[in-house]
PDB file of C-alpha atoms and ligand atoms in Angstrom:
ATOM      1  CA  MET Y   1      92.208 115.782  96.375  1.00 47.00           C
ATOM      2  CA  ALA Y   2      90.538 112.748  97.946  1.00 64.00           C
ATOM      3  CA  ALA Y   3      90.260 109.581  95.858  1.00 81.00           C
ATOM      4  CA  ARG Y   4      86.885 108.867  94.365  1.00 91.00           C
ATOM      5  CA  THR Y   5      84.540 106.996  96.788  1.00 97.00           C
ATOM      6  CA  LEU Y   6      84.094 103.366  95.779  1.00 98.00           C
ATOM      7  CA  ILE Y   7      80.425 102.313  95.430  1.00 98.00           C
ATOM      8  CA  ALA Y   8      79.685  98.634  96.089  1.00 99.00           C
ATOM      9  CA  PRO Y   9      76.021  97.814  95.331  1.00 99.00           C
ATOM     10  CA  SER Y  10      74.716  94.929  97.462  1.00 98.00           C
ATOM     11  CA  ILE Y  11      73.024  92.441  95.216  1.00 98.00           C
ATOM     12  CA  LEU Y  12      70.803  91.512  98.201  1.00 98.00           C
ATOM     13  CA  ALA Y  13      68.489  94.187  96.964  1.00 98.00           C
ATOM     14  CA  SER Y  14      68.529  93.038  93.326  1.00 98.00           C
ATOM     15  CA  ASP Y  15      66.040  90.822  91.503  1.00 98.00           C
ATOM     16  CA  PHE Y  16      67.230  87.355  92.439  1.00 98.00           C
ATOM     17  CA  SER Y  17      65.447  85.867  89.428  1.00 98.00           C
ATOM     18  CA  ARG Y  18      67.776  87.785  87.178  1.00 98.00           C
ATOM     19  CA  LEU Y  19      71.039  88.002  89.156  1.00 98.00           C
ATOM     20  CA  GLY Y  20      73.363  87.774  86.143  1.00 98.00           C
ATOM     21  CA  GLU Y  21      71.653  90.653  84.338  1.00 98.00           C
ATOM     22  CA  GLU Y  22      71.589  92.668  87.542  1.00 98.00           C
ATOM     23  CA  VAL Y  23      75.340  92.307  88.028  1.00 98.00           C
ATOM     24  CA  ARG Y  24      75.916  93.393  84.386  1.00 98.00           C
ATOM     25  CA  ALA Y  25      73.632  96.285  84.794  1.00 98.00           C
ATOM     26  CA  ILE Y  26      75.366  97.669  87.913  1.00 98.00           C
ATOM     27  CA  GLU Y  27      78.799  97.405  86.306  1.00 98.00           C
ATOM     28  CA  ALA Y  28      77.465  99.264  83.183  1.00 98.00           C
ATOM     29  CA  ALA Y  29      75.945 101.857  85.577  1.00 98.00           C
ATOM     30  CA  GLY Y  30      79.372 102.622  87.161  1.00 98.00           C
ATOM     31  CA  ALA Y  31      79.659 100.396  90.173  1.00 98.00           C
ATOM     32  CA  ASP Y  32      83.160  99.899  91.395  1.00 98.00           C
ATOM     33  CA  TRP Y  33      82.607  96.550  93.208  1.00 98.00           C
ATOM     34  CA  VAL Y  34      79.852  93.915  93.556  1.00 99.00           C
ATOM     35  CA  HIS Y  35      79.006  93.480  97.234  1.00 99.00           C
ATOM     36  CA  VAL Y  36      77.750  89.925  97.997  1.00 99.00           C
ATOM     37  CA  ASP Y  37      76.012  89.337 101.319  1.00 98.00           C
ATOM     38  CA  VAL Y  38      76.430  85.750 102.384  1.00 99.00           C
ATOM     39  CA  MET Y  39      74.133  84.738 105.328  1.00 98.00           C
ATOM     40  CA  ASP Y  40      73.727  81.397 106.991  1.00 98.00           C
ATOM     41  CA  GLY Y  41      70.543  81.669 109.143  1.00 98.00           C
ATOM     42  CA  HIS Y  42      72.754  81.011 112.197  1.00 98.00           C
ATOM     43  CA  PHE Y  43      75.148  83.929 112.530  1.00 98.00           C
ATOM     44  CA  VAL Y  44      72.426  86.148 111.287  1.00 98.00           C
ATOM     45  CA  PRO Y  45      68.656  85.441 111.024  1.00 97.00           C
ATOM     46  CA  ASN Y  46      68.494  85.169 107.264  1.00 98.00           C
ATOM     47  CA  ILE Y  47      69.817  82.866 104.498  1.00 98.00           C
ATOM     48  CA  THR Y  48      71.087  84.153 101.199  1.00 98.00           C
ATOM     49  CA  ILE Y  49      73.657  82.740  98.786  1.00 97.00           C
ATOM     50  CA  GLY Y  50      76.737  80.527  98.758  1.00 98.00           C
ATOM     51  CA  PRO Y  51      79.864  79.995  96.684  1.00 98.00           C
ATOM     52  CA  ASP Y  52      78.036  78.337  93.768  1.00 98.00           C
ATOM     53  CA  VAL Y  53      76.074  81.486  93.108  1.00 98.00           C
ATOM     54  CA  VAL Y  54      79.214  83.607  93.306  1.00 98.00           C
ATOM     55  CA  LYS Y  55      80.851  81.316  90.826  1.00 98.00           C
ATOM     56  CA  ALA Y  56      77.869  81.583  88.422  1.00 98.00           C
ATOM     57  CA  LEU Y  57      77.868  85.351  88.683  1.00 98.00           C
ATOM     58  CA  ARG Y  58      81.627  85.826  88.247  1.00 98.00           C
ATOM     59  CA  PRO Y  59      81.603  85.765  84.424  1.00 98.00           C
ATOM     60  CA  HIS Y  60      78.941  88.438  84.348  1.00 98.00           C
ATOM     61  CA  ALA Y  61      81.243  91.218  85.691  1.00 98.00           C
ATOM     62  CA  THR Y  62      84.854  92.340  85.409  1.00 98.00           C
ATOM     63  CA  ILE Y  63      84.811  94.542  88.599  1.00 98.00           C
ATOM     64  CA  PRO Y  64      85.918  93.029  91.935  1.00 98.00           C
ATOM     65  CA  PHE Y  65      83.616  90.906  94.031  1.00 99.00           C
ATOM     66  CA  ASP Y  66      83.450  92.120  97.645  1.00 99.00           C
ATOM     67  CA  VAL Y  67      82.158  89.158  99.662  1.00 99.00           C
ATOM     68  CA  HIS Y  68      80.759  89.843 103.091  1.00 99.00           C
ATOM     69  CA  LEU Y  69      80.514  86.632 105.079  1.00 99.00           C
ATOM     70  CA  MET Y  70      77.813  86.634 107.750  1.00 98.00           C
ATOM     71  CA  ILE Y  71      78.414  82.962 108.563  1.00 98.00           C
ATOM     72  CA  SER Y  72      79.847  81.009 111.501  1.00 98.00           C
ATOM     73  CA  PRO Y  73      82.172  79.325 111.175  1.00 98.00           C
ATOM     74  CA  ALA Y  74      83.671  81.117 108.187  1.00 98.00           C
ATOM     75  CA  ASP Y  75      87.020  79.345 107.899  1.00 98.00           C
ATOM     76  CA  PRO Y  76      85.716  76.130 106.250  1.00 98.00           C
ATOM     77  CA  TYR Y  77      84.246  78.192 103.367  1.00 98.00           C
ATOM     78  CA  LEU Y  78      87.110  80.675 102.617  1.00 98.00           C
ATOM     79  CA  GLU Y  79      88.610  78.550  99.939  1.00 98.00           C
ATOM     80  CA  ALA Y  80      85.327  77.900  98.173  1.00 99.00           C
ATOM     81  CA  PHE Y  81      84.501  81.574  98.032  1.00 99.00           C
ATOM     82  CA  ARG Y  82      87.957  82.451  96.719  1.00 99.00           C
ATOM     83  CA  GLU Y  83      87.766  79.767  94.114  1.00 98.00           C
ATOM     84  CA  ALA Y  84      84.356  81.068  93.137  1.00 98.00           C
ATOM     85  CA  GLY Y  85      85.916  84.404  92.346  1.00 98.00           C
ATOM     86  CA  ALA Y  86      85.818  86.523  95.551  1.00 99.00           C
ATOM     87  CA  ASP Y  87      88.470  89.263  95.343  1.00 99.00           C
ATOM     88  CA  TRP Y  88      87.838  90.732  98.814  1.00 99.00           C
ATOM     89  CA  ILE Y  89      86.617  88.469 101.637  1.00 99.00           C
ATOM     90  CA  SER Y  90      85.436  90.069 104.904  1.00 99.00           C
ATOM     91  CA  VAL Y  91      84.605  88.286 108.167  1.00 98.00           C
ATOM     92  CA  HIS Y  92      83.075  89.247 111.479  1.00 98.00           C
ATOM     93  CA  PRO Y  93      85.360  88.747 114.520  1.00 97.00           C
ATOM     94  CA  GLU Y  94      82.392  87.133 116.382  1.00 96.00           C
ATOM     95  CA  ALA Y  95      82.251  84.405 113.715  1.00 97.00           C
ATOM     96  CA  GLY Y  96      85.239  82.467 114.941  1.00 96.00           C
ATOM     97  CA  PRO Y  97      87.840  82.257 117.761  1.00 96.00           C
ATOM     98  CA  HIS Y  98      90.979  83.130 115.694  1.00 97.00           C
ATOM     99  CA  LEU Y  99      90.442  86.262 113.629  1.00 98.00           C
ATOM    100  CA  HIS Y 100      94.132  86.712 113.003  1.00 97.00           C
ATOM    101  CA  ARG Y 101      94.453  83.192 111.548  1.00 98.00           C
ATOM    102  CA  THR Y 102      91.369  83.758 109.431  1.00 98.00           C
ATOM    103  CA  LEU Y 103      92.798  86.976 107.935  1.00 98.00           C
ATOM    104  CA  ARG Y 104      96.084  85.291 107.183  1.00 98.00           C
ATOM    105  CA  ARG Y 105      94.193  82.414 105.460  1.00 98.00           C
ATOM    106  CA  ILE Y 106      92.228  84.814 103.276  1.00 99.00           C
ATOM    107  CA  ARG Y 107      95.540  86.437 102.136  1.00 98.00           C
ATOM    108  CA  GLU Y 108      97.211  83.022 101.573  1.00 98.00           C
ATOM    109  CA  LEU Y 109      94.320  82.204  99.224  1.00 99.00           C
ATOM    110  CA  GLY Y 110      95.186  85.364  97.258  1.00 98.00           C
ATOM    111  CA  ALA Y 111      92.271  87.521  98.255  1.00 99.00           C
ATOM    112  CA  LYS Y 112      92.256  90.813 100.187  1.00 99.00           C
ATOM    113  CA  ALA Y 113      91.258  90.418 103.879  1.00 99.00           C
ATOM    114  CA  GLY Y 114      88.517  92.448 105.565  1.00 98.00           C
ATOM    115  CA  VAL Y 115      87.121  92.727 109.102  1.00 98.00           C
ATOM    116  CA  VAL Y 116      83.540  93.682 109.668  1.00 98.00           C
ATOM    117  CA  LEU Y 117      82.460  95.473 112.803  1.00 98.00           C
ATOM    118  CA  ASN Y 118      78.858  95.146 114.074  1.00 98.00           C
ATOM    119  CA  PRO Y 119      77.227  98.320 115.553  1.00 98.00           C
ATOM    120  CA  GLY Y 120      78.123  97.123 119.058  1.00 97.00           C
ATOM    121  CA  SER Y 121      81.718  95.967 118.234  1.00 97.00           C
ATOM    122  CA  ASP Y 122      84.781  97.887 119.260  1.00 97.00           C
ATOM    123  CA  ILE Y 123      87.692  98.869 117.082  1.00 97.00           C
ATOM    124  CA  GLN Y 124      90.437  98.342 119.625  1.00 94.00           C
ATOM    125  CA  ALA Y 125      91.314  94.719 118.771  1.00 89.00           C
ATOM    126  CA  LEU Y 126      92.066  95.807 115.223  1.00 96.00           C
ATOM    127  CA  GLN Y 127      95.163  97.755 116.116  1.00 93.00           C
ATOM    128  CA  TRP Y 128      96.961  94.483 117.005  1.00 94.00           C
ATOM    129  CA  MET Y 129      96.450  93.107 113.526  1.00 96.00           C
ATOM    130  CA  ILE Y 130      96.437  96.235 111.342  1.00 97.00           C
ATOM    131  CA  GLU Y 131      99.238  94.839 109.202  1.00 98.00           C
ATOM    132  CA  ASP Y 132      96.960  91.876 108.308  1.00 98.00           C
ATOM    133  CA  ILE Y 133      93.918  93.934 107.313  1.00 98.00           C
ATOM    134  CA  ASP Y 134      93.158  95.278 103.814  1.00 98.00           C
ATOM    135  CA  LEU Y 135      89.612  96.486 104.579  1.00 98.00           C
ATOM    136  CA  VAL Y 136      87.469  97.463 107.523  1.00 98.00           C
ATOM    137  CA  LEU Y 137      83.713  97.350 107.029  1.00 98.00           C
ATOM    138  CA  VAL Y 138      81.641  99.288 109.519  1.00 98.00           C
ATOM    139  CA  MET Y 139      78.066  97.992 109.811  1.00 98.00           C
ATOM    140  CA  SER Y 140      75.704 100.952 110.128  1.00 98.00           C
ATOM    141  CA  VAL Y 141      72.801  98.533 110.675  1.00 98.00           C
ATOM    142  CA  ASN Y 142      72.609  95.168 112.409  1.00 98.00           C
ATOM    143  CA  PRO Y 143      73.533  92.529 109.861  1.00 98.00           C
ATOM    144  CA  GLY Y 144      70.936  90.263 108.394  1.00 98.00           C
ATOM    145  CA  PHE Y 145      68.589  92.381 106.219  1.00 98.00           C
ATOM    146  CA  GLY Y 146      68.588  95.150 103.610  1.00 98.00           C
ATOM    147  CA  GLY Y 147      66.419  98.193 103.869  1.00 98.00           C
ATOM    148  CA  GLN Y 148      67.121  99.097 107.531  1.00 98.00           C
ATOM    149  CA  SER Y 149      67.774 102.635 108.868  1.00 98.00           C
ATOM    150  CA  PHE Y 150      71.225 104.040 109.281  1.00 98.00           C
ATOM    151  CA  ILE Y 151      72.603 104.034 112.811  1.00 98.00           C
ATOM    152  CA  SER Y 152      74.289 107.455 113.120  1.00 98.00           C
ATOM    153  CA  SER Y 153      76.379 106.567 116.101  1.00 98.00           C
ATOM    154  CA  GLN Y 154      78.482 104.541 113.815  1.00 98.00           C
ATOM    155  CA  LEU Y 155      79.905 107.688 112.170  1.00 98.00           C
ATOM    156  CA  ARG Y 156      81.993 108.238 115.307  1.00 98.00           C
ATOM    157  CA  LYS Y 157      83.407 104.768 114.783  1.00 98.00           C
ATOM    158  CA  VAL Y 158      84.328 105.601 111.254  1.00 98.00           C
ATOM    159  CA  GLU Y 159      86.121 108.745 112.477  1.00 98.00           C
ATOM    160  CA  ALA Y 160      88.062 106.753 115.013  1.00 98.00           C
ATOM    161  CA  LEU Y 161      89.011 104.147 112.420  1.00 98.00           C
ATOM    162  CA  ARG Y 162      90.031 106.836 110.028  1.00 98.00           C
ATOM    163  CA  LYS Y 163      92.554 108.056 112.697  1.00 98.00           C
ATOM    164  CA  MET Y 164      93.737 104.535 113.408  1.00 98.00           C
ATOM    165  CA  ILE Y 165      94.260 103.762 109.656  1.00 98.00           C
ATOM    166  CA  ASP Y 166      96.058 107.064 108.975  1.00 98.00           C
ATOM    167  CA  ALA Y 167      98.357 106.502 111.985  1.00 97.00           C
ATOM    168  CA  SER Y 168      99.237 103.084 110.641  1.00 97.00           C
ATOM    169  CA  GLY Y 169     100.327 104.509 107.310  1.00 97.00           C
ATOM    170  CA  ARG Y 170      98.702 101.537 105.515  1.00 97.00           C
ATOM    171  CA  GLU Y 171      96.295 101.646 102.598  1.00 96.00           C
ATOM    172  CA  ILE Y 172      93.247 100.208 104.120  1.00 98.00           C
ATOM    173  CA  VAL Y 173      89.772 100.532 102.559  1.00 98.00           C
ATOM    174  CA  LEU Y 174      87.278 101.997 105.112  1.00 98.00           C
ATOM    175  CA  GLU Y 175      83.831 100.811 103.963  1.00 98.00           C
ATOM    176  CA  VAL Y 176      80.340 101.474 105.464  1.00 99.00           C
ATOM    177  CA  ASP Y 177      77.434  99.090 105.009  1.00 98.00           C
ATOM    178  CA  GLY Y 178      73.742  99.545 105.831  1.00 98.00           C
ATOM    179  CA  GLY Y 179      71.217 102.303 105.289  1.00 98.00           C
ATOM    180  CA  VAL Y 180      73.528 104.227 102.910  1.00 98.00           C
ATOM    181  CA  THR Y 181      71.450 106.643 100.940  1.00 98.00           C
ATOM    182  CA  PRO Y 182      72.122 110.044  99.192  1.00 98.00           C
ATOM    183  CA  ASP Y 183      71.450 111.575 102.675  1.00 98.00           C
ATOM    184  CA  THR Y 184      73.764 109.415 104.721  1.00 98.00           C
ATOM    185  CA  ALA Y 185      76.502 108.886 102.135  1.00 98.00           C
ATOM    186  CA  PRO Y 186      78.042 112.361 102.468  1.00 98.00           C
ATOM    187  CA  ARG Y 187      78.203 111.911 106.285  1.00 98.00           C
ATOM    188  CA  CYS Y 188      80.077 108.696 105.842  1.00 98.00           C
ATOM    189  CA  ILE Y 189      82.532 110.259 103.436  1.00 98.00           C
ATOM    190  CA  ALA Y 190      83.064 113.257 105.706  1.00 98.00           C
ATOM    191  CA  ALA Y 191      83.803 110.852 108.589  1.00 98.00           C
ATOM    192  CA  GLY Y 192      86.485 109.223 106.475  1.00 98.00           C
ATOM    193  CA  ALA Y 193      84.915 106.331 104.558  1.00 98.00           C
ATOM    194  CA  THR Y 194      86.420 105.428 101.211  1.00 98.00           C
ATOM    195  CA  ALA Y 195      83.896 102.822 100.073  1.00 98.00           C
ATOM    196  CA  LEU Y 196      80.108 102.615 100.473  1.00 98.00           C
ATOM    197  CA  VAL Y 197      77.834  99.586 100.245  1.00 99.00           C
ATOM    198  CA  ALA Y 198      74.303 100.280  99.165  1.00 98.00           C
ATOM    199  CA  GLY Y 199      71.479  97.910  98.358  1.00 98.00           C
ATOM    200  CA  SER Y 200      68.085  99.608  98.348  1.00 98.00           C
ATOM    201  CA  ALA Y 201      69.505 102.974  97.305  1.00 98.00           C
ATOM    202  CA  VAL Y 202      71.061 101.524  94.173  1.00 98.00           C
ATOM    203  CA  PHE Y 203      68.440  99.069  93.058  1.00 98.00           C
ATOM    204  CA  ARG Y 204      65.342 101.181  93.668  1.00 98.00           C
ATOM    205  CA  GLY Y 205      63.533 102.167  90.521  1.00 98.00           C
ATOM    206  CA  GLY Y 206      64.885  99.392  88.298  1.00 97.00           C
ATOM    207  CA  PRO Y 207      67.829  99.195  85.860  1.00 98.00           C
ATOM    208  CA  GLU Y 208      67.198 102.540  84.126  1.00 98.00           C
ATOM    209  CA  ARG Y 209      67.773 104.223  87.477  1.00 98.00           C
ATOM    210  CA  TYR Y 210      71.032 102.423  88.535  1.00 98.00           C
ATOM    211  CA  ALA Y 211      73.464 104.956  87.003  1.00 98.00           C
ATOM    212  CA  ALA Y 212      71.729 107.919  88.569  1.00 98.00           C
ATOM    213  CA  ASN Y 213      71.324 106.103  91.875  1.00 98.00           C
ATOM    214  CA  ILE Y 214      75.032 105.305  91.974  1.00 98.00           C
ATOM    215  CA  ALA Y 215      76.038 108.839  90.970  1.00 98.00           C
ATOM    216  CA  ALA Y 216      73.812 110.233  93.758  1.00 97.00           C
ATOM    217  CA  LEU Y 217      75.831 108.311  96.367  1.00 98.00           C
ATOM    218  CA  ARG Y 218      79.175 109.676  95.248  1.00 91.00           C
ATOM    219  CA  GLY Y 219      77.988 113.138  96.227  1.00 74.00           C
TER     220      GLY Y 219
HETATM  221  C1  DX5 W   1      73.087  93.716 105.822  1.00 63.25           C
HETATM  222  C2  DX5 W   1      74.002  93.731 104.555  1.00 63.25           C
HETATM  223  C3  DX5 W   1      73.977  94.945 103.737  1.00 63.25           C
HETATM  224  C4  DX5 W   1      72.684  95.308 103.218  1.00 63.25           C
HETATM  225  C5  DX5 W   1      72.640  96.740 102.732  1.00 63.25           C
HETATM  226  O1  DX5 W   1      73.322  92.589 106.520  1.00 63.25           O
HETATM  227  O2  DX5 W   1      75.354  93.488 104.980  1.00 63.25           O
HETATM  228  O3  DX5 W   1      74.945  94.866 102.740  1.00 63.25           O
HETATM  229  O4  DX5 W   1      72.284  94.459 102.116  1.00 63.25           O
HETATM  230  O5  DX5 W   1      71.366  97.027 102.356  1.00 63.25           O
HETATM  231  P1  DX5 W   1      70.730  98.525 102.411  1.00 63.25           P
HETATM  232  O6  DX5 W   1      71.708  99.369 101.612  1.00 63.25           O
HETATM  233  O7  DX5 W   1      69.424  98.382 101.807  1.00 63.25           O
HETATM  234  O8  DX5 W   1      70.712  98.952 103.846  1.00 63.25           O
HETATM  235 ZN1   ZN W   2      77.018  93.610 103.438  1.00 63.25          ZN
END
């Protein structure tokens, strides 16, 4: 039997005036990870939160923090995010010239290393560093904002990555991010995803809905 799909609510869709409570509420509602979208207004056209906010939130949850860096350069900030409590740190290949070095650095810091693929990005380069990857995050929207529509063509990429990961024999988390809803989640899981990020689909309806919203994504 396949392992249970990990659900990682993106706090981008939460109430920023009550972030600590929101993180506690999603853990109580059954979330597996807390997904933190870090944006710099340069790599993506939006600005969100930095390491100090991650540090402030860390005591509010026991589940892992899955930090998605949409910043360029990323390397100067890896240590700060790790010290703030990031368990998983994922970077976009386009954010810097030396992806392999960045992944090694993330692991040296004691975190798990992830690579994020934009809708237009290819998977081929990953096969040359598969040993250095703990997670692949497939963007099913263009990064920068929550609440966008799912780009179905990315399911073929998830299928191709599933094959690449299985052939490698490594335990690599295959995560999908963007437009994940109760409609699109089963398609991601069928294509081979093992973790799903969801912002709007988890936080809609307020805290009393979080448990039902998360359960609806597991299918
Ligand atoms: C987009 C972010 C996503 C986003 C997901 O740049 O990486 O994590 O917040 O939001 P929804 O689930 O609303 O598409
Ligand atoms: Zn994200």
